Short mmCIF file of C-alpha atoms in Angstrom, two decimals:
data_model
loop_
_atom_site.label_atom_id
_atom_site.label_comp_id
_atom_site.label_asym_id
_atom_site.label_seq_id
_atom_site.Cartn_x
_atom_site.Cartn_y
_atom_site.Cartn_z
CA ASP A 1 19.47 227.85 74.06
CA VAL A 2 18.61 227.29 70.40
CA ARG A 3 22.12 225.92 69.81
CA ALA A 4 21.23 222.92 71.99
CA ILE A 5 18.35 221.82 69.74
CA ASP A 6 18.99 218.63 67.77
CA TRP A 7 17.20 219.55 64.53
CA ASN A 8 17.39 216.08 62.95
CA VAL A 9 15.71 214.41 65.94
CA THR A 10 13.25 217.32 66.24
CA ALA A 11 12.12 216.75 62.64
CA ARG A 12 11.55 213.04 63.25
CA MET A 13 9.79 213.46 66.63
CA ASN A 14 7.68 216.51 65.63
CA HIS A 15 8.60 218.35 68.84
CA PRO A 16 11.74 220.18 69.99
CA PHE A 17 14.49 217.84 71.17
CA ILE A 18 17.12 219.50 73.37
CA LYS A 19 20.57 217.99 73.67
CA LYS A 20 21.74 217.60 77.25
CA PHE A 21 25.46 217.88 77.80
CA VAL A 22 27.03 215.95 80.64
CA GLU A 23 30.53 216.98 81.59
CA GLU A 24 32.89 214.03 82.06
CA ARG A 25 35.44 215.09 84.60
CA GLU A 26 38.88 213.62 84.79
CA LEU A 27 39.39 211.77 88.06
CA THR A 28 42.52 211.28 90.10
CA VAL A 29 42.72 207.85 91.74
CA MET A 30 45.22 207.37 94.56
CA LEU A 31 45.91 203.80 95.66
CA VAL A 32 47.06 203.60 99.29
CA VAL A 33 48.41 200.10 99.96
CA ASP A 34 49.28 198.73 103.41
CA LEU A 35 52.60 196.83 103.38
CA SER A 36 52.79 196.15 107.12
CA GLY A 37 53.88 192.74 108.40
CA SER A 38 50.36 191.44 109.00
CA GLY A 39 49.83 191.41 105.23
CA LEU A 40 52.28 188.52 104.88
CA PHE A 41 49.72 186.17 106.41
CA GLY A 42 47.78 183.80 104.19
CA SER A 43 46.33 180.38 104.92
CA GLY A 44 46.10 179.35 101.26
CA GLU A 45 47.89 180.03 98.00
CA GLN A 46 47.79 183.81 98.39
CA SER A 47 48.83 186.13 101.20
CA LYS A 48 46.85 189.23 102.07
CA ARG A 49 49.58 191.41 100.61
CA GLU A 50 49.53 189.48 97.33
CA LEU A 51 45.76 189.84 97.07
CA ALA A 52 45.98 193.56 97.84
CA ALA A 53 48.63 193.94 95.12
CA GLU A 54 46.46 192.10 92.60
CA ILE A 55 43.39 194.19 93.38
CA ALA A 56 45.38 197.44 93.31
CA SER A 57 46.76 196.46 89.89
CA VAL A 58 43.25 195.83 88.57
CA LEU A 59 42.10 199.22 89.87
CA ALA A 60 45.13 200.94 88.32
CA PHE A 61 44.39 199.48 84.88
CA SER A 62 40.73 200.40 85.25
CA ALA A 63 41.64 204.01 86.04
CA ILE A 64 43.85 204.29 82.97
CA ARG A 65 41.13 202.79 80.74
CA ASN A 66 38.82 205.53 82.00
CA ASN A 67 41.47 208.12 81.12
CA ASP A 68 41.93 208.96 84.80
CA LYS A 69 45.16 209.75 86.58
CA VAL A 70 46.44 207.13 89.00
CA GLY A 71 49.00 207.44 91.78
CA LEU A 72 50.39 205.19 94.51
CA VAL A 73 51.30 205.33 98.18
CA LEU A 74 52.90 202.27 99.77
CA PHE A 75 53.10 202.47 103.56
CA SER A 76 54.09 200.56 106.68
CA ASP A 77 54.65 202.64 109.81
CA GLU A 78 55.97 205.26 107.39
CA VAL A 79 55.34 206.17 103.77
CA GLU A 80 57.80 203.97 101.89
CA LYS A 81 56.96 204.83 98.30
CA PHE A 82 55.07 207.62 96.58
CA ILE A 83 54.30 207.85 92.87
CA PRO A 84 52.46 211.06 91.91
CA PRO A 85 49.28 210.58 89.87
CA ARG A 86 49.67 210.66 86.11
CA LYS A 87 48.08 209.19 83.00
CA GLY A 88 49.37 206.74 80.46
CA ARG A 89 50.14 203.08 79.97
CA ARG A 90 53.83 203.39 80.79
CA HIS A 91 52.96 205.14 84.03
CA VAL A 92 50.44 202.53 85.12
CA LEU A 93 52.93 199.75 84.35
CA ARG A 94 55.38 201.47 86.69
CA VAL A 95 52.69 201.69 89.38
CA ILE A 96 51.86 198.01 89.02
CA ARG A 97 55.52 197.01 89.07
CA GLU A 98 56.01 198.83 92.38
CA ILE A 99 52.85 197.30 93.83
CA LEU A 100 53.95 193.78 92.93
CA PHE A 101 57.66 193.90 93.71
CA PHE A 102 58.37 196.63 96.26
CA GLU A 103 59.88 195.29 99.49
CA PRO A 104 59.15 197.43 102.57
CA LYS A 105 61.90 198.29 105.03
CA ARG A 106 59.62 198.27 108.07
CA HIS A 107 56.82 196.06 109.41
CA GLY A 108 54.57 198.29 111.52
CA THR A 109 51.40 200.19 110.57
CA ASP A 110 50.66 203.91 110.53
CA LEU A 111 47.51 204.48 108.51
CA PRO A 112 46.91 207.98 109.94
CA GLY A 113 50.38 209.03 108.79
CA ALA A 114 49.72 207.69 105.29
CA LEU A 115 46.38 209.51 105.07
CA HIS A 116 47.88 212.81 106.25
CA PHE A 117 50.59 212.40 103.60
CA VAL A 118 47.98 211.81 100.89
CA SER A 119 46.07 214.93 101.92
CA ARG A 120 49.24 217.01 101.66
CA MET A 121 50.10 215.59 98.23
CA LEU A 122 46.62 215.90 96.69
CA PRO A 123 45.38 219.50 96.64
CA HIS A 124 42.17 218.62 94.77
CA LYS A 125 39.43 216.14 95.53
CA SER A 126 40.42 212.63 94.44
CA VAL A 127 39.28 209.04 94.80
CA VAL A 128 41.48 207.55 97.53
CA VAL A 129 41.34 203.74 97.77
CA VAL A 130 42.89 202.29 100.94
CA LEU A 131 43.77 198.58 100.72
CA SER A 132 44.52 197.23 104.20
CA ASP A 133 43.51 194.61 106.74
CA PHE A 134 42.81 197.46 109.21
CA LEU A 135 44.38 195.45 112.03
CA GLU A 136 46.69 198.20 113.25
CA ALA A 137 44.92 198.39 116.62
CA ARG A 138 45.44 195.76 119.32
CA ALA A 139 44.08 194.90 122.75
CA PRO A 140 44.79 192.07 125.22
CA VAL A 141 42.95 188.83 124.48
CA ARG A 142 43.06 185.81 126.75
CA PHE A 143 43.86 182.37 125.33
CA GLY A 144 43.46 179.95 128.23
CA SER A 145 45.99 181.00 130.88
CA ARG A 146 47.93 183.25 128.49
CA THR A 147 47.23 186.82 127.44
CA SER A 148 48.03 187.98 123.92
CA HIS A 149 47.83 191.23 121.95
CA ILE A 150 47.61 189.44 118.60
CA ALA A 151 43.83 189.81 118.12
CA PRO A 152 42.12 193.11 117.16
CA LEU A 153 40.50 195.53 119.54
CA PRO A 154 37.04 194.68 120.93
CA ALA A 155 34.04 195.42 118.75
CA ALA A 156 33.23 198.68 120.56
CA GLU A 157 36.49 200.17 119.25
CA PRO A 158 37.49 198.56 115.93
CA LEU A 159 39.83 201.42 114.98
CA ALA A 160 42.26 203.42 117.08
CA PRO A 161 41.06 206.98 117.83
CA ALA A 162 43.84 208.53 115.73
CA THR A 163 42.85 206.33 112.78
CA GLN A 164 39.21 207.34 113.06
CA VAL A 165 40.16 211.03 113.08
CA ALA A 166 42.46 210.59 110.06
CA LEU A 167 39.79 208.69 108.11
CA ARG A 168 37.18 211.37 108.79
CA GLN A 169 39.54 214.17 107.80
CA ALA A 170 40.60 212.40 104.61
CA HIS A 171 36.99 211.64 103.66
CA ARG A 172 36.01 215.28 104.08
CA ARG A 173 38.60 216.24 101.46
CA HIS A 174 38.41 213.20 99.18
CA ASP A 175 36.17 210.33 98.12
CA LEU A 176 37.60 207.66 100.41
CA VAL A 177 37.08 203.94 99.74
CA ALA A 178 38.13 201.21 102.18
CA VAL A 179 39.03 197.79 100.77
CA GLN A 180 39.59 195.42 103.68
CA ILE A 181 41.75 192.39 102.90
CA THR A 182 41.35 189.44 105.23
CA ASP A 183 41.93 185.69 105.49
CA ARG A 184 39.55 182.94 106.56
CA TYR A 185 41.79 181.93 109.49
CA GLU A 186 41.56 185.47 110.82
CA LEU A 187 37.81 184.99 110.96
CA GLU A 188 37.58 181.36 112.06
CA MET A 189 40.29 179.54 113.99
CA PRO A 190 41.13 176.10 112.50
CA ALA A 191 41.28 173.01 114.73
CA LEU A 192 44.99 172.24 114.34
CA GLY A 193 45.98 171.48 117.92
CA ARG A 194 48.65 173.54 119.67
CA LEU A 195 50.08 176.37 117.59
CA VAL A 196 52.74 179.00 118.14
CA LEU A 197 51.64 182.33 116.67
CA LYS A 198 53.92 185.27 115.99
CA ASP A 199 52.75 188.81 115.42
CA ALA A 200 54.47 189.85 112.19
CA GLU A 201 54.49 193.50 113.23
CA THR A 202 55.54 193.36 116.90
CA GLY A 203 57.36 190.01 117.01
CA GLU A 204 55.22 188.88 119.96
CA VAL A 205 54.88 185.10 120.26
CA VAL A 206 52.03 183.21 121.93
CA GLU A 207 51.11 179.52 122.11
CA ILE A 208 47.44 178.59 121.82
CA ASN A 209 45.46 175.36 121.77
CA THR A 210 43.25 175.46 118.69
CA GLY A 211 41.91 172.03 119.57
CA ASN A 212 39.84 173.64 122.33
CA ALA A 213 36.33 174.09 120.93
CA ARG A 214 35.44 176.79 123.47
CA GLN A 215 38.46 178.87 122.49
CA ARG A 216 37.62 178.50 118.81
CA ALA A 217 34.03 179.58 119.46
CA ALA A 218 35.18 182.57 121.51
CA PHE A 219 37.63 183.59 118.78
CA PHE A 220 34.95 183.33 116.09
CA GLU A 221 32.53 185.40 118.17
CA GLN A 222 35.15 188.05 118.84
CA GLN A 223 36.18 188.30 115.19
CA THR A 224 32.57 188.45 114.01
CA LEU A 225 31.91 191.32 116.41
CA PHE A 226 35.06 193.07 115.23
CA GLN A 227 34.17 192.78 111.54
CA ASN A 228 30.59 193.96 112.11
CA SER A 229 31.83 196.86 114.20
CA LEU A 230 34.40 197.83 111.56
CA ARG A 231 31.76 197.86 108.81
CA ARG A 232 29.49 199.94 111.06
CA ALA A 233 32.32 202.41 111.75
CA PHE A 234 32.93 202.92 108.03
CA ARG A 235 29.22 203.34 107.40
CA THR A 236 28.93 205.92 110.20
CA MET A 237 31.79 207.91 108.67
CA GLY A 238 30.13 207.75 105.23
CA ILE A 239 33.01 205.71 103.79
CA ASP A 240 32.20 203.02 101.22
CA SER A 241 33.84 199.75 102.24
CA ILE A 242 34.15 196.18 101.01
CA GLN A 243 35.75 193.10 102.57
CA LEU A 244 37.64 190.69 100.31
CA ARG A 245 39.16 187.37 101.38
CA THR A 246 42.24 185.53 100.17
CA ASP A 247 40.27 182.28 99.74
CA GLN A 248 37.40 183.68 97.67
CA PRO A 249 37.09 185.07 94.12
CA TYR A 250 36.89 188.87 94.20
CA SER A 251 36.08 189.96 90.63
CA ALA A 252 32.28 189.83 90.82
CA ALA A 253 32.07 191.37 94.29
CA LEU A 254 34.50 194.17 93.42
CA GLY A 255 32.76 194.91 90.13
CA LYS A 256 29.35 195.08 91.79
CA PHE A 257 30.74 197.31 94.54
CA PHE A 258 32.11 199.91 92.12
CA ASP A 259 29.09 199.66 89.80
CA THR A 260 26.84 200.50 92.76
CA ARG A 261 29.05 203.47 93.63
CA GLU A 262 28.95 204.73 90.04
CA LYS A 263 25.15 204.45 89.80
CA ARG A 264 24.80 206.35 93.06
CA ARG A 265 27.20 209.04 91.81
CA ARG A 266 25.26 209.47 88.55
CA ARG A 267 22.00 209.88 90.51
CA GLY A 268 23.75 212.66 92.41
#
């Protein structure tokens, strides 16, 4: 098309220079934030829920700077808050305010329900960012002579079947991103002697002896297997995922993660 020729550049280069037009499409970013009871845990200055809120706020501001729409779903074992995606600074400030200060009524987890809700609310393909610890699934774990359900499922099944189905369905319709929020003490048990642990979602209480080196080693091995299996599950489903911890800076890792995604998207 002769209209695409840049005549000024053509004159300087002595050969035809064709302008290439790249369409910049407006994106819709939906932040899906887990407010279940397990997010209240934190071994340092910040709980998992506080870190998730901070990261979600950063992503919301980033979306607005890119002139994208941003929306919000806050969920426990039900969808507790929904803000439809819109543009604008006032809108994003409302989103951030809800992320930071909303108090959930319930403590359980229903990620499949939240994902089904998102699919109903978003008729067009969107970027859906799920911020969660992904600990909604439980299985019995033995601590000495006691059996507890507080630890995650074994590595062979890091996510409940219903969650896997919901993730696959959501990813077929949208660009799904999983941001896993975790804490160092969920990965490595501290040597603090006898502790009484309470599951923030079920209320179950169990006493364990963290002074036992064998139990600490078994816990670390189990959690390592779980984390590796979870990453593998996301990779198998084609879902981009990143793990962020409450005790570590996240800015560089998060920036690199989304830069890599953007470069891959531009390559097509």
